[in-house]
Amino acid sequence: MSTTISMAELLKKALDKASSMGVEVTRQGSLILNEQTAFRLVSKLLEELGVIYLSIKEAVKEYPDLVEKYGLKKVKIDLREVNNGVFIYVPKNTRLIDPVYNCFVLASKGFVQKVYNLVIVDDGSEVVGVTGCLSLVHEAIHSSHEEAYVGEESKYYKIMVHNWLPKVVVSAIKRVTLMSEASYYDYYINSTSLNRMSFITDVFHEGGRSSSRIDQVVIGSEKSKLQYITTTYLSAPGSNTEIISRVLGMGESYVETRSSVVAIKPGVRGHVECRGLLISDKATIAAIPILKSGVSDSTLTHEASIGKIKIDEVEYLMARGFSEDEAVSLIIRGFLETGLDKVPEKMKPVIRATLDKLSGAKM
Amino acid sequence: MAELLRIEGASVSVDNAAIVRDASLEVGRGEIAVLMGPNGSGKSTLLKAIAGLPEYRVVSGKIIYCGNDITQLEPWNRARMGIALAFQNPPKLYLKVGDLIDRLSKIYGSTDLVNDVVKELGLSQLINRDLYIGFSGGEIKRVELALTILMKPKLALLDEPDSGVDVDSIKRIAMYINRLAEENVGVLIVTHTGYILRYIENLGRGYVMINGRIVYGAPSYEVVKKIMVSGYGEFNKVGGVN
Ligand SMILES: Nc1ncnc2c1ncn2[C@@H]1O[C@H](COP(=O)(O)OP(=O)(O)O)[C@@H](O)[C@H]1O
Ligand SMILES: [Mg+2]
C-alpha cells in the first residue's frame, strides 16, 4: 500500500502563514532555510504524514537512531562543525508528489557555510528534492555535503539550481547509495558565474538492477573555474547508469567535467556523454569521459565532443525565419536542454525559465 | 502565369569561389518548375542564394521576388516574405522537432495545419527527437517538407525532395507538392534523378544546370525526356545557353 501525499496544499498553507508572519518567501515558493519559523511550519505539517523534515542539528537531537543508521556512511565530517543542513526522512511506501524544497542562502559577507544534508528515502517511496543555492553577498564560501540513501524500489529525484555570485567559492560533495531496484535521477544546472567550484558526485549502486541518471548543465562564464567530478560505481548486477554533461564555455571560464563509470559486477550498463559548446575563444572546456571495468560482461560506452556553433546551423535557422541572434539562442537553448523530459512536471517550468534566460543572454 | 520569382544573370560565390555563373530562371505563381543537373553542378548553391544565406553571395545579377529586388535582403526577411527552402542536407541540431514546429507554426500562423501535416507525413514518432540526429534520409525529407509547408510559403524551394525516400513517401510528398501548386504557391524542385516528377500533376518550366550554368530551358517534360534518353552528356556539349 502506498500513500500519495500532495504537498502543494501543505506548502501553500505554510507559506501563507509564513508570509503573514513576515517571513521572506522566495518566488518559486522555496523556503529560506535560515528562516526557522517557516521551516518549522512545513516540518510540522509533513510530520503528521510520517515524513521528517528538520534541520540537521535538530535531527541529531530528535532522531539520533536514524542519523546513526543512515548518516555519515559515505561522508566523513564532524557534525559539530556543520552550521546548516536539512534532514529528510520519507517513510516506507510514501510518494511525495510535490517537491521538497530547501534553499541555502549565503547572506553575510565572508561567511563560511558548512552544510550537511541527509536524505533517506525508505523502501518503496518517492521524493523530489529541490535545492536552490544562491548568494546575496559577493564574498563567501559554501561547503556542502549531501548524503542520500535510496531504499529498495524507491525513487529519488534531485534537482539542483546553483545561483552564485562571481566571488563565491563553492565546494560540494554528494554521495548517493542505491539499494535494489532503486532509481536516482539528478538534474543540475549552474546558471551564474562564480569564482571557483568543485563538485563531486558519487553514486553507489549497491542493490541489483538499480539505475541512475545524472544530467549536468553547466555555464562557464566570466572567470569561473568549475570542476565536476562524477563517478557511478556499478557494484551490483544488472544496474545501469548514464552521466550526461553539457557545458557552455563563455568569457574566460574553465570548465572541466570528469565523468566516470566503474563496472564492478557483471551485467551492468553505463554511458557517459560529455559535450561542450565554446562561445568564447578565451574559454576552455575539458570534457573527460572515463570508463573502468574489470568485468567482461558489462557494456560501457561514451561520447565526447567540443565544438563551436557552426555557420550552417545558424544559416539553416535563418532560412526558417529566425534572426541571427534568435538562431544562436535557439542553438544554445537546444544544446543545453538535456534531461528535461526526466525532470518532474512540477519543476519543468522553473528549469525551462532558467534555460530560456541563459540562452537569451548568451554573452 | 503571374510572375513570382525571376533570377536575372545571377552569379553566386562561396568563399570567393564562383560556383553559379550568370544564371537566369523564372518561377510563376502556382507553377511547379524543375531544376535538374548532375551532382556538384550548383543547384543547391542557387537555391541557398535565393533563400539569402550569407555564405552564398550573389556577386552579380539580381533576384526579383514579387516584383521586388531582394538580392540584398536578409534570409529571415525573405523567409517571412514567403520564401521557404527545404534543404537537401540540413544540419543536425539539438532542437526538438516538435519545438521547431511549434515555433514556426506560431510565427507563420499555421497552427491549424500542424496535426494534418504531422499525420500525413508520418512525423509523430519524430516529434520528440532532436532535429535530424540519427534520422534516415527519408525522415529528413519528410520533416523538411513539413517545416516548409508550415512556413506557409509563396515560393517553396525543394532541394532533392525525393532522394533516399521510399516509394510510398515519395507519393505522399508529391501529393503535398501538387497541393501547394493548387494553392497558388510557386514551387522550384531540384532533382538530379527526376524520380519524383512522375507523380507531379502539372509540370511547369524546366532548367538544366551544368557546371554552374543554366544550359537549357524548356517545358519540364521535354527536359525530363531528354535526360531520360541521353543523360546529362548531351548538355555538356551544348556548353551554355546564357
Ligand atoms: N559551403 C560550400 N563551401 C565550399 N564549396 C561549396 C559549398 N557549397 C557548395 N560548394 C561547391 O559548389 C559546387 C556545387 O555544389 P552544389 O550546389 O551543392 O551542387 P548540386 O546541388 O548541384 O549537387 C560543388 O563543387 C561544391 O563542392
Ligand atoms: Mg545539391
XYZ file of N, CA, C and O in Angstrom, chain A residues 246 273 275 305 311-313 315-324 326 330-331 333-335 337 356, chain B residues 53-56 75-76 79-80 85 87 90-94 103-104 107-108 131-132 144 147-148 151:
200
model
N 26.496 18.912 -20.379
C 26.508 19.891 -21.472
C 27.093 21.166 -20.894
O 26.548 21.721 -19.943
N 28.263 10.862 -21.523
C 28.274 11.799 -22.638
C 28.746 13.145 -22.103
O 28.152 13.702 -21.196
N 29.632 16.893 -23.487
C 29.664 17.768 -24.662
C 29.890 19.217 -24.263
O 29.335 19.691 -23.279
N 32.482 15.534 -27.108
C 32.761 16.447 -28.211
C 32.822 17.870 -27.679
O 32.158 18.211 -26.706
N 28.337 27.688 -38.724
C 27.634 28.653 -39.567
C 26.442 28.028 -40.277
O 25.386 28.630 -40.381
N 26.580 26.761 -40.698
C 25.447 26.174 -41.436
C 24.235 25.953 -40.530
O 23.100 25.985 -40.990
N 24.484 25.793 -39.219
C 23.358 25.659 -38.287
C 22.605 26.986 -38.158
O 21.378 27.025 -38.154
N 22.678 29.430 -40.339
C 22.051 29.735 -41.633
C 20.750 28.963 -41.831
O 19.776 29.482 -42.361
N 20.773 27.733 -41.393
C 19.579 26.911 -41.544
C 18.386 27.564 -40.843
O 17.302 27.701 -41.402
N 18.614 27.999 -39.610
C 17.523 28.604 -38.851
C 17.136 29.970 -39.410
O 15.973 30.362 -39.377
N 18.136 30.686 -39.946
C 17.813 31.979 -40.550
C 16.893 31.776 -41.761
O 15.979 32.555 -41.992
N 17.145 30.713 -42.518
C 16.301 30.428 -43.679
C 14.886 30.040 -43.252
O 13.964 30.050 -44.058
N 14.720 29.709 -41.983
C 13.380 29.383 -41.487
C 12.712 30.609 -40.856
O 11.633 30.497 -40.284
N 13.413 31.738 -40.909
C 12.777 32.971 -40.462
C 13.265 33.521 -39.139
O 12.681 34.454 -38.606
N 14.346 32.949 -38.591
C 14.875 33.466 -37.331
C 16.026 34.428 -37.602
O 16.848 34.167 -38.484
N 16.098 35.504 -36.845
C 17.225 36.420 -36.991
C 18.475 35.691 -36.516
O 18.388 34.642 -35.871
N 19.623 36.281 -36.799
C 20.869 35.628 -36.404
C 20.914 35.406 -34.885
O 21.278 34.325 -34.418
N 18.411 35.200 -32.786
C 17.430 34.171 -32.397
C 17.959 32.774 -32.708
O 17.795 31.842 -31.925
N 18.539 29.817 -30.079
C 17.874 28.510 -30.223
C 18.875 27.368 -30.174
O 18.615 26.329 -29.576
N 20.022 27.587 -30.807
C 21.044 26.536 -30.835
C 21.585 26.298 -29.428
O 21.724 25.164 -28.977
N 20.049 27.073 -26.605
C 18.942 26.543 -25.809
C 18.815 25.039 -26.027
O 18.707 24.256 -25.085
N 18.878 24.647 -27.297
C 18.747 23.235 -27.627
C 19.907 22.421 -27.084
O 19.726 21.320 -26.557
N 21.090 22.996 -27.176
C 22.274 22.299 -26.683
C 22.172 22.045 -25.185
O 22.529 20.978 -24.681
N 19.522 21.792 -23.437
C 18.333 21.083 -22.999
C 18.561 19.577 -22.968
O 18.220 18.858 -23.877
N 15.739 29.400 -20.729
C 15.394 30.499 -21.637
C 16.236 31.722 -21.346
O 16.763 32.364 -22.244
N 21.141 32.900 -47.908
C 22.123 32.509 -46.893
C 23.425 33.295 -47.093
O 23.962 33.333 -48.196
N 23.920 33.909 -46.028
C 25.054 34.831 -46.139
C 26.309 34.245 -46.791
O 27.048 34.964 -47.449
N 26.538 32.939 -46.603
C 27.726 32.335 -47.205
C 27.630 32.259 -48.727
O 28.637 32.053 -49.391
N 26.414 32.352 -49.233
C 26.189 32.182 -50.678
C 25.912 33.550 -51.275
O 24.787 33.999 -51.363
N 18.186 36.746 -44.912
C 17.426 35.494 -45.125
C 16.125 35.429 -44.328
O 15.121 34.932 -44.823
N 16.146 35.915 -43.068
C 14.922 35.798 -42.271
C 13.804 36.677 -42.836
O 12.644 36.303 -42.780
N 12.375 34.741 -45.660
C 11.531 33.657 -45.150
C 10.164 34.209 -44.765
O 9.124 33.652 -45.109
N 10.185 35.325 -44.074
C 8.921 35.887 -43.604
C 8.095 36.462 -44.754
O 6.893 36.656 -44.632
N 12.856 27.295 -47.970
C 13.763 26.324 -48.586
C 13.768 25.019 -47.788
O 14.008 25.024 -46.584
N 15.915 22.009 -47.261
C 17.326 21.724 -47.525
C 17.559 20.296 -48.024
O 16.876 19.364 -47.597
N 20.192 19.220 -44.449
C 20.116 20.164 -43.329
C 21.058 19.744 -42.213
O 21.378 18.557 -42.090
N 21.509 20.701 -41.398
C 22.405 20.340 -40.291
C 21.648 19.619 -39.189
O 20.428 19.716 -39.094
N 22.395 18.907 -38.362
C 21.803 18.260 -37.190
C 21.834 19.257 -36.041
O 22.830 19.941 -35.844
N 20.752 19.324 -35.314
C 20.671 20.310 -34.231
C 20.086 19.695 -32.976
O 19.206 18.844 -33.065
N 20.544 20.162 -31.827
C 19.882 19.795 -30.578
C 18.660 20.694 -30.445
O 18.697 21.715 -29.770
N 7.282 26.617 -32.866
C 7.743 27.990 -33.101
C 7.350 28.477 -34.489
O 6.846 29.593 -34.650
N 7.588 27.624 -35.499
C 7.282 28.040 -36.867
C 5.785 28.252 -37.057
O 5.358 29.231 -37.668
N 4.888 31.566 -35.640
C 5.377 32.689 -36.447
C 4.541 32.856 -37.717
O 4.166 33.961 -38.089
N 4.249 31.736 -38.374
C 3.608 31.824 -39.689
C 2.095 31.598 -39.643
O 1.449 31.495 -40.679
N 16.418 17.443 -33.935
C 16.331 17.627 -35.378
C 17.455 16.907 -36.135
O 18.626 17.271 -36.013
N 17.070 15.900 -36.883
C 17.935 15.163 -37.815
C 19.038 14.332 -37.187
O 19.817 13.713 -37.903
N 11.691 18.097 -43.489
C 11.984 19.332 -44.220
C 10.751 19.837 -44.966
O 10.455 21.029 -44.962
N 8.229 21.297 -42.419
C 8.609 22.621 -41.918
C 8.358 23.681 -42.995
O 7.896 24.788 -42.711
N 8.647 23.306 -44.235
C 8.443 24.237 -45.342
C 6.957 24.569 -45.502
O 6.578 25.728 -45.655
N 5.611 26.971 -42.987
C 6.005 28.374 -43.177
C 5.037 29.085 -44.123
O 5.234 30.251 -44.441
